Coordinates of C-alpha atoms in Angstrom, one line a residue:
Chain A
M12 CA -13.4 15.2 0.2
I13 CA -12.7 18.4 2.0
Q14 CA -9.4 20.1 1.0
I15 CA -7.6 22.2 3.5
S16 CA -4.3 23.9 3.9
L17 CA -2.5 23.8 7.2
P18 CA 0.9 25.1 8.4
V19 CA 3.5 22.4 8.9
G20 CA 4.7 22.4 12.5
T21 CA 5.0 26.1 13.5
G22 CA 4.5 27.1 9.9
V23 CA 8.1 27.7 9.0
T24 CA 11.0 25.5 8.1
I25 CA 13.5 24.5 10.8
A26 CA 17.2 24.9 9.9
N27 CA 18.8 21.7 8.8
Q28 CA 15.7 19.5 9.3
L29 CA 15.1 17.0 6.5
Y30 CA 11.9 15.3 7.8
Y31 CA 8.7 17.0 8.9
S32 CA 5.4 15.6 10.3
V33 CA 2.2 16.0 8.4
P34 CA 0.0 18.5 10.3
A35 CA -2.7 17.0 12.6
G36 CA -6.1 17.1 10.9
M37 CA -4.6 16.2 7.5
L38 CA -5.7 12.8 6.3
I39 CA -4.1 12.7 2.8
P40 CA -1.2 15.1 2.1
L41 CA -1.4 16.3 -1.5
R42 CA 0.7 19.4 -1.9
V43 CA 3.4 21.3 -0.1
Q44 CA 3.8 25.0 -0.3
Y45 CA 7.3 26.5 0.4
E46 CA 7.0 30.3 0.7
S47 CA 4.7 31.4 -2.1
R48 CA 4.9 28.4 -4.4
F49 CA 3.9 24.8 -4.5
I50 CA 6.9 22.5 -4.9
R51 CA 7.2 19.4 -6.9
K52 CA 6.4 16.0 -5.5
T53 CA 8.9 13.2 -5.9
F54 CA 9.5 9.9 -4.1
P55 CA 12.5 8.5 -2.1
N56 CA 13.6 6.0 -4.7
Q57 CA 12.9 8.4 -7.5
I58 CA 15.0 11.1 -6.1
G59 CA 17.7 8.6 -5.0
R60 CA 18.2 7.3 -8.5
Y61 CA 19.0 10.7 -10.0
N62 CA 20.7 12.2 -7.0
S63 CA 22.1 9.6 -4.7
T64 CA 23.2 12.1 -2.0
W65 CA 19.9 14.0 -2.0
A66 CA 19.5 13.6 1.8
T67 CA 22.6 15.8 2.4
D68 CA 21.8 18.5 -0.1
T69 CA 21.1 21.9 1.5
T70 CA 19.9 25.2 0.1
S71 CA 23.5 26.5 0.6
N72 CA 25.5 23.7 -0.9
T73 CA 23.2 23.4 -3.9
G74 CA 22.4 27.1 -4.3
Q75 CA 18.8 26.4 -4.9
P76 CA 15.7 26.9 -2.8
V77 CA 13.6 24.1 -1.4
S78 CA 12.0 22.7 -4.6
E79 CA 10.8 19.2 -3.9
W80 CA 8.9 17.3 -1.3
I81 CA 9.0 13.5 -0.7
P82 CA 6.0 11.9 1.0
I83 CA 6.8 9.0 3.4
G84 CA 3.5 7.5 4.4
L85 CA 0.5 9.5 5.6
D86 CA 2.2 11.3 8.5
L87 CA 5.7 12.1 7.4
F88 CA 7.5 13.8 4.5
A89 CA 10.9 15.2 3.6
I90 CA 11.9 18.3 1.7
H91 CA 14.7 18.7 -0.8
P92 CA 17.1 20.4 -0.5
I93 CA 17.2 20.9 3.3
D94 CA 16.7 24.5 4.3
D95 CA 19.8 25.2 6.3
I96 CA 18.7 28.7 7.2
G97 CA 15.1 28.0 8.3
G98 CA 12.3 30.4 8.9
A99 CA 10.7 30.0 5.5
A100 CA 6.9 29.5 5.3
L101 CA 6.0 25.8 4.9
N102 CA 2.4 24.8 4.4
M103 CA 0.6 21.6 3.3
A104 CA -2.6 21.2 1.4
G105 CA -4.6 18.0 1.2
V106 CA -7.6 16.1 2.3
A107 CA -8.9 16.9 5.8
E108 CA -9.8 14.3 8.4
P109 CA -13.6 14.0 8.3
T110 CA -15.4 15.7 11.1
L111 CA -17.2 13.4 13.5
L112 CA -20.9 14.0 13.3
V113 CA -22.5 14.3 16.8
N114 CA -25.5 16.6 16.7
P115 CA -28.5 16.5 14.4
S116 CA -27.7 19.9 13.1
D117 CA -24.1 19.0 12.1
T118 CA -23.3 19.4 8.4
V119 CA -22.0 16.7 6.1
F120 CA -19.6 18.2 3.5
I121 CA -20.5 15.9 0.6
P122 CA -22.4 16.7 -2.7
V123 CA -26.2 16.6 -2.0
E124 CA -26.7 13.9 -4.7
Y125 CA -24.7 11.5 -2.5
A126 CA -26.5 12.3 0.7
S127 CA -28.7 9.3 0.4
A128 CA -25.6 7.1 0.7
I129 CA -25.2 8.3 4.3
A130 CA -28.8 7.3 5.1
D131 CA -28.3 3.9 3.5
L132 CA -25.1 3.2 5.2
T133 CA -26.5 4.3 8.6
A134 CA -29.5 2.0 8.2
Q135 CA -27.2 -0.9 7.4
V136 CA -25.0 -0.2 10.4
L137 CA -28.0 0.1 12.7
V138 CA -29.5 -3.3 11.7
L139 CA -26.3 -5.0 12.5
R140 CA -27.7 -5.1 16.0
E141 CA -30.9 -6.8 14.9
S142 CA -31.5 -10.5 14.4
A143 CA -29.9 -12.4 11.6
A144 CA -33.1 -12.5 9.6
E145 CA -33.7 -8.8 10.0
F146 CA -30.1 -8.0 9.1
Q147 CA -30.3 -10.2 5.9
R148 CA -33.6 -8.5 4.9
C149 CA -31.8 -5.1 5.0
Q150 CA -28.8 -6.1 2.8
D151 CA -30.1 -3.8 0.0
F152 CA -29.2 -0.8 2.1
Y153 CA -25.5 -1.7 1.8
T154 CA -25.8 -2.7 -1.9
T155 CA -27.4 0.7 -2.6
Y156 CA -24.7 2.5 -0.7
A157 CA -21.9 0.5 -2.3
N158 CA -23.3 1.2 -5.8
L159 CA -23.5 5.0 -5.1
A160 CA -20.0 5.0 -3.6
M161 CA -18.6 3.2 -6.6
K162 CA -20.3 5.7 -9.0
A163 CA -18.9 8.6 -7.0
S164 CA -15.5 7.1 -7.2
I165 CA -15.8 6.7 -11.0
W166 CA -17.0 10.3 -11.5
R167 CA -14.3 11.6 -9.2
G168 CA -11.7 9.7 -11.3
L169 CA -13.0 11.5 -14.4
V170 CA -12.4 15.0 -13.0
M171 CA -9.5 16.4 -14.9
P172 CA -6.9 17.5 -14.3
L173 CA -6.7 15.1 -11.3
Y174 CA -4.0 16.6 -9.2
S175 CA -0.7 14.8 -9.4
A176 CA -2.1 12.2 -11.8
E177 CA 0.5 13.2 -14.4
E178 CA 3.3 12.9 -11.9
A179 CA 2.1 9.6 -10.7
R180 CA 2.0 8.3 -14.2
Q181 CA 5.5 9.5 -14.9
H182 CA 6.9 8.0 -11.8
R183 CA 5.6 4.5 -12.2
Chain B
M3 CA -4.2 9.5 16.5
S4 CA -6.1 10.1 19.6
T5 CA -8.7 7.4 19.6
T6 CA -8.5 5.0 22.5
F7 CA -9.1 1.2 22.4
N8 CA -12.0 1.9 24.7
Q9 CA -13.8 4.1 22.2
V10 CA -13.7 1.3 19.6
Y11 CA -14.5 -1.4 22.3
Q12 CA -17.6 0.6 23.3
D13 CA -18.8 0.7 19.8
V14 CA -18.3 -3.1 19.5
C15 CA -20.3 -3.5 22.8
L16 CA -23.1 -1.3 21.5
T17 CA -23.4 -3.5 18.3
L18 CA -23.5 -6.6 20.4
L19 CA -26.3 -5.0 22.5
E20 CA -24.2 -4.8 25.7
P21 CA -23.6 -1.1 26.0
G22 CA -21.1 -0.3 28.7
G23 CA -19.1 -3.5 28.4
L24 CA -19.3 -7.2 27.7
V25 CA -20.3 -9.3 30.7
L26 CA -23.0 -11.7 29.5
G27 CA -21.5 -14.0 26.9
L28 CA -18.4 -16.1 26.0
I29 CA -16.6 -13.1 24.4
Q30 CA -14.6 -11.3 27.1
P31 CA -13.2 -7.7 26.9
T32 CA -9.7 -9.1 26.5
D33 CA -10.8 -11.1 23.4
V34 CA -12.1 -7.9 21.8
L35 CA -8.9 -6.1 22.7
N36 CA -6.8 -8.9 21.2
Y37 CA -9.0 -8.7 18.0
L38 CA -8.5 -4.9 17.9
G39 CA -4.7 -5.4 18.2
Q40 CA -4.6 -8.0 15.5
G41 CA -6.7 -5.8 13.3
L42 CA -4.4 -2.9 13.8
V43 CA -1.3 -4.9 12.7
D44 CA -3.2 -6.4 9.8
L45 CA -4.4 -3.1 8.5
L46 CA -1.0 -1.4 8.8
L47 CA 0.7 -4.4 7.2
K48 CA -1.8 -4.5 4.3
T49 CA -1.8 -0.8 3.6
N50 CA 1.6 0.5 4.6
I51 CA 0.0 3.9 5.2
I52 CA 2.5 4.7 8.1
R53 CA 6.2 4.6 7.3
R54 CA 9.2 5.5 9.3
V55 CA 12.8 6.4 8.7
D56 CA 15.4 4.4 10.7
S57 CA 19.2 4.6 10.9
F58 CA 21.7 2.2 12.4
Q59 CA 25.5 1.9 12.1
A60 CA 27.2 -0.3 9.5
N61 CA 30.5 -1.9 10.4
S62 CA 33.3 -2.6 8.1
G63 CA 33.4 -6.2 6.8
I64 CA 29.7 -6.9 7.8
D65 CA 27.0 -7.0 5.1
I66 CA 23.9 -8.3 6.8
Y67 CA 22.0 -6.3 9.4
S68 CA 18.9 -7.1 11.3
I69 CA 16.3 -4.3 11.4
Q70 CA 15.5 -3.7 15.0
D71 CA 12.3 -2.5 16.7
N72 CA 12.4 1.2 17.5
T73 CA 11.7 1.6 21.2
T74 CA 13.2 5.0 21.5
V75 CA 10.2 6.9 20.2
S76 CA 6.6 7.0 21.2
P77 CA 4.7 5.1 19.9
N78 CA 7.2 2.2 19.6
Y79 CA 7.1 0.5 16.2
R80 CA 8.6 -2.4 14.2
P81 CA 9.9 -1.4 10.8
V82 CA 8.7 -3.9 8.1
D83 CA 8.5 -3.9 4.3
I84 CA 11.7 -1.9 3.8
F85 CA 11.5 -0.1 0.4
Y86 CA 14.4 2.3 0.5
A87 CA 18.0 2.2 1.8
A88 CA 21.0 4.5 1.8
F89 CA 24.5 4.0 3.0
N90 CA 26.2 7.0 4.5
N91 CA 23.4 9.1 3.0
S92 CA 24.1 7.7 -0.4
Y93 CA 21.3 5.9 -2.2
L94 CA 21.4 2.1 -2.6
H95 CA 19.7 0.3 -5.4
Q96 CA 17.4 -2.5 -4.5
T97 CA 18.4 -5.8 -6.0
S98 CA 18.0 -9.6 -5.5
A99 CA 20.1 -12.6 -4.9
F100 CA 19.1 -13.9 -8.3
Y101 CA 20.4 -10.7 -10.0
L102 CA 23.7 -10.7 -8.1
D103 CA 24.3 -14.4 -8.5
N104 CA 23.8 -14.3 -12.3
Y105 CA 25.1 -10.9 -13.3
A106 CA 27.7 -10.1 -10.6
Y107 CA 28.7 -13.6 -9.5
L108 CA 31.7 -12.5 -7.5
W109 CA 29.6 -10.2 -5.5
A110 CA 29.9 -12.1 -2.2
G111 CA 33.6 -11.4 -2.1
D112 CA 33.4 -7.7 -3.2
A113 CA 34.4 -5.0 -0.7
G114 CA 34.1 -1.3 -1.0
Q115 CA 31.4 1.4 -1.2
P116 CA 28.0 -0.4 -1.0
I117 CA 25.8 0.1 -4.1
Y118 CA 23.0 -2.4 -3.6
W119 CA 20.7 -3.7 -0.9
K120 CA 18.5 -6.8 -0.9
Q121 CA 16.2 -8.7 1.5
D122 CA 15.8 -12.1 -0.1
E123 CA 17.7 -15.2 0.9
I124 CA 18.5 -13.9 4.3
D125 CA 16.7 -13.9 7.6
P126 CA 13.4 -12.0 7.9
Q127 CA 13.7 -8.4 9.2
S128 CA 17.2 -8.1 7.8
I129 CA 18.9 -6.4 4.9
Q130 CA 22.1 -7.2 3.1
I131 CA 24.2 -4.6 1.4
S132 CA 26.7 -5.2 -1.4
P133 CA 29.7 -4.8 -1.8
V134 CA 30.5 -5.4 1.9
P135 CA 31.7 -2.1 3.5
D136 CA 35.4 -1.6 3.0
P137 CA 37.4 -3.1 5.9
Y138 CA 39.3 0.1 6.2
S139 CA 36.3 2.4 6.3
D140 CA 34.8 4.1 9.3
T141 CA 31.6 3.1 10.9
L142 CA 28.9 4.7 8.8
P143 CA 25.1 5.0 9.0
I144 CA 22.6 2.9 7.0
T145 CA 19.2 4.6 6.6
V146 CA 16.1 2.6 5.8
I147 CA 12.5 3.6 5.2
G148 CA 9.8 1.0 5.7
A149 CA 6.3 0.5 6.9
A150 CA 5.7 0.7 10.7
I151 CA 3.5 -1.6 12.7
P152 CA 3.1 -1.8 16.5
I153 CA 5.6 -4.1 18.3
Q154 CA 2.8 -5.2 20.6
V155 CA -0.1 -7.2 19.0
T156 CA -2.0 -8.3 22.1
G157 CA -2.1 -7.1 25.7
W158 CA -3.6 -3.7 25.0
Q159 CA -5.5 -1.9 27.8
L160 CA -8.8 -0.1 27.2
T161 CA -7.1 3.2 28.2
D162 CA -4.4 2.9 25.6
T163 CA -4.4 5.2 22.6
I164 CA -4.5 3.3 19.3
P165 CA -0.9 3.8 18.1
L166 CA 0.2 4.8 14.6
L167 CA -3.3 4.6 12.9
P168 CA -5.0 7.8 11.8
D169 CA -8.3 8.3 13.6
S170 CA -10.3 8.0 10.3
F171 CA -9.2 4.4 10.0
T172 CA -10.1 3.3 13.5
P173 CA -13.6 2.1 12.5
A174 CA -11.9 -0.6 10.5
L175 CA -10.8 -2.1 13.8
K176 CA -14.4 -2.3 15.0
Y177 CA -15.4 -4.2 11.8
Y178 CA -12.3 -6.5 12.1
A179 CA -13.2 -7.4 15.7
L180 CA -16.9 -7.8 14.9
A181 CA -16.0 -10.1 11.9
R182 CA -14.0 -12.3 14.3
I183 CA -16.8 -12.3 16.9
F184 CA -19.6 -13.1 14.5
G185 CA -17.4 -15.8 13.0
S186 CA -16.6 -17.4 16.3
D187 CA -18.3 -20.4 17.8
T188 CA -20.2 -18.4 20.4
E189 CA -23.7 -17.1 21.0
H190 CA -22.9 -14.3 18.6
K191 CA -22.2 -16.6 15.7
D192 CA -23.7 -15.2 12.4
L193 CA -21.7 -15.9 9.3
T194 CA -23.6 -13.4 7.2
K195 CA -22.9 -10.6 9.6
S196 CA -19.3 -11.8 9.8
A197 CA -19.0 -11.6 6.0
Y198 CA -20.5 -8.2 6.0
C199 CA -18.1 -6.9 8.7
L200 CA -15.2 -8.4 6.8
S201 CA -16.4 -6.6 3.7
R202 CA -16.5 -3.3 5.6
Y203 CA -13.0 -3.9 6.9
A204 CA -11.8 -4.7 3.4
E205 CA -13.2 -1.3 2.3
F206 CA -10.7 0.4 4.7
V207 CA -7.9 -1.8 3.4
S208 CA -8.8 -0.9 -0.2
I209 CA -9.1 2.8 0.6
G210 CA -5.7 2.8 2.4
G211 CA -4.2 0.9 -0.5
A212 CA -5.7 3.3 -3.0
I213 CA -4.4 6.3 -1.2
M214 CA -0.9 4.8 -1.2
N215 CA -1.1 3.8 -4.8
Q216 CA -2.3 7.2 -6.0
E217 CA -0.1 9.4 -3.9
F218 CA 2.8 7.5 -2.5
Q219 CA 3.6 4.2 -4.3
E220 CA 6.6 3.8 -6.3
S221 CA 8.8 1.0 -7.6
A222 CA 12.1 0.5 -5.8
S223 CA 13.6 -1.2 -8.9

């Protein structure tokens, strides 16, 4: 999965704005960078339980810089406290939307050992147009793809430290 | 979110060996559009990948509020599966009728600053806050966060952009529609292909669920 960093909106915070849209081209938001540092991720109910009026906190009335971000689905997030001055750099890092492959020379950004999965899946998709008998004969393509995808998922899960895994464990 | 229904429809047509549009069989373009619309709602409901923040006014003495469709923004949406609520920007704890009945049995008559919210034992698409807002208080806002689904399920046009759903998830709609078509009593009937397409659709549901579980999910208790 390709990781990218994109500016949020115009790349800077807007005075007194609580909610921001995730930048276009970002599929899974993973981290938020305020000025030069990445800020802590928390969740709406998590932050609400320890600070019930979090949505009204500002950098002025708390005396602290923006220090947390709160994901709300794949395309929206909040920051805490609200930057009531604005103009501070705000960027988001995460998983990029995959590029649509159009030309034979286009590049797939996946490890080479998983490249055969693309061929297997493509073959399976293509035979969906064939007769029922032909389609059934080609079921192995999908089985092979699914096995490789599952192995990739298992190996990816063993990569440590998995970003935010510790936070996710703490917050559940 | 720039994929149109037509792009997915054309992909479905290509798979059914009618590139350019369906004209030969029992399945009509409107059927495919309806399947795509149903798949869109189904996927968003099952994954909750798109969430929205909504606010409405709470009135003194009233504790039950229906969650209205939001038609003031584009795309319009219906908030469902509320998982967070605040009263006058102050966090409310989610609770249940069972908890209130057994551990705060006078709750229904309490008035004051709301502390809890719940959704059970009231009409669907509603929330109830407790204690009921003080009769002498001003009108104050309730903020809720929930999943968003399109208000419209059927009746989409080919030129419409698929609302709310990230582009990477739009192939799921193709497989949902194909599963329905291959499972229908038409010349395309093929239950093996239908099962395969349903499996591919389920992959997207699983991926969406996994993303939300890893990165976003939390307990409201």
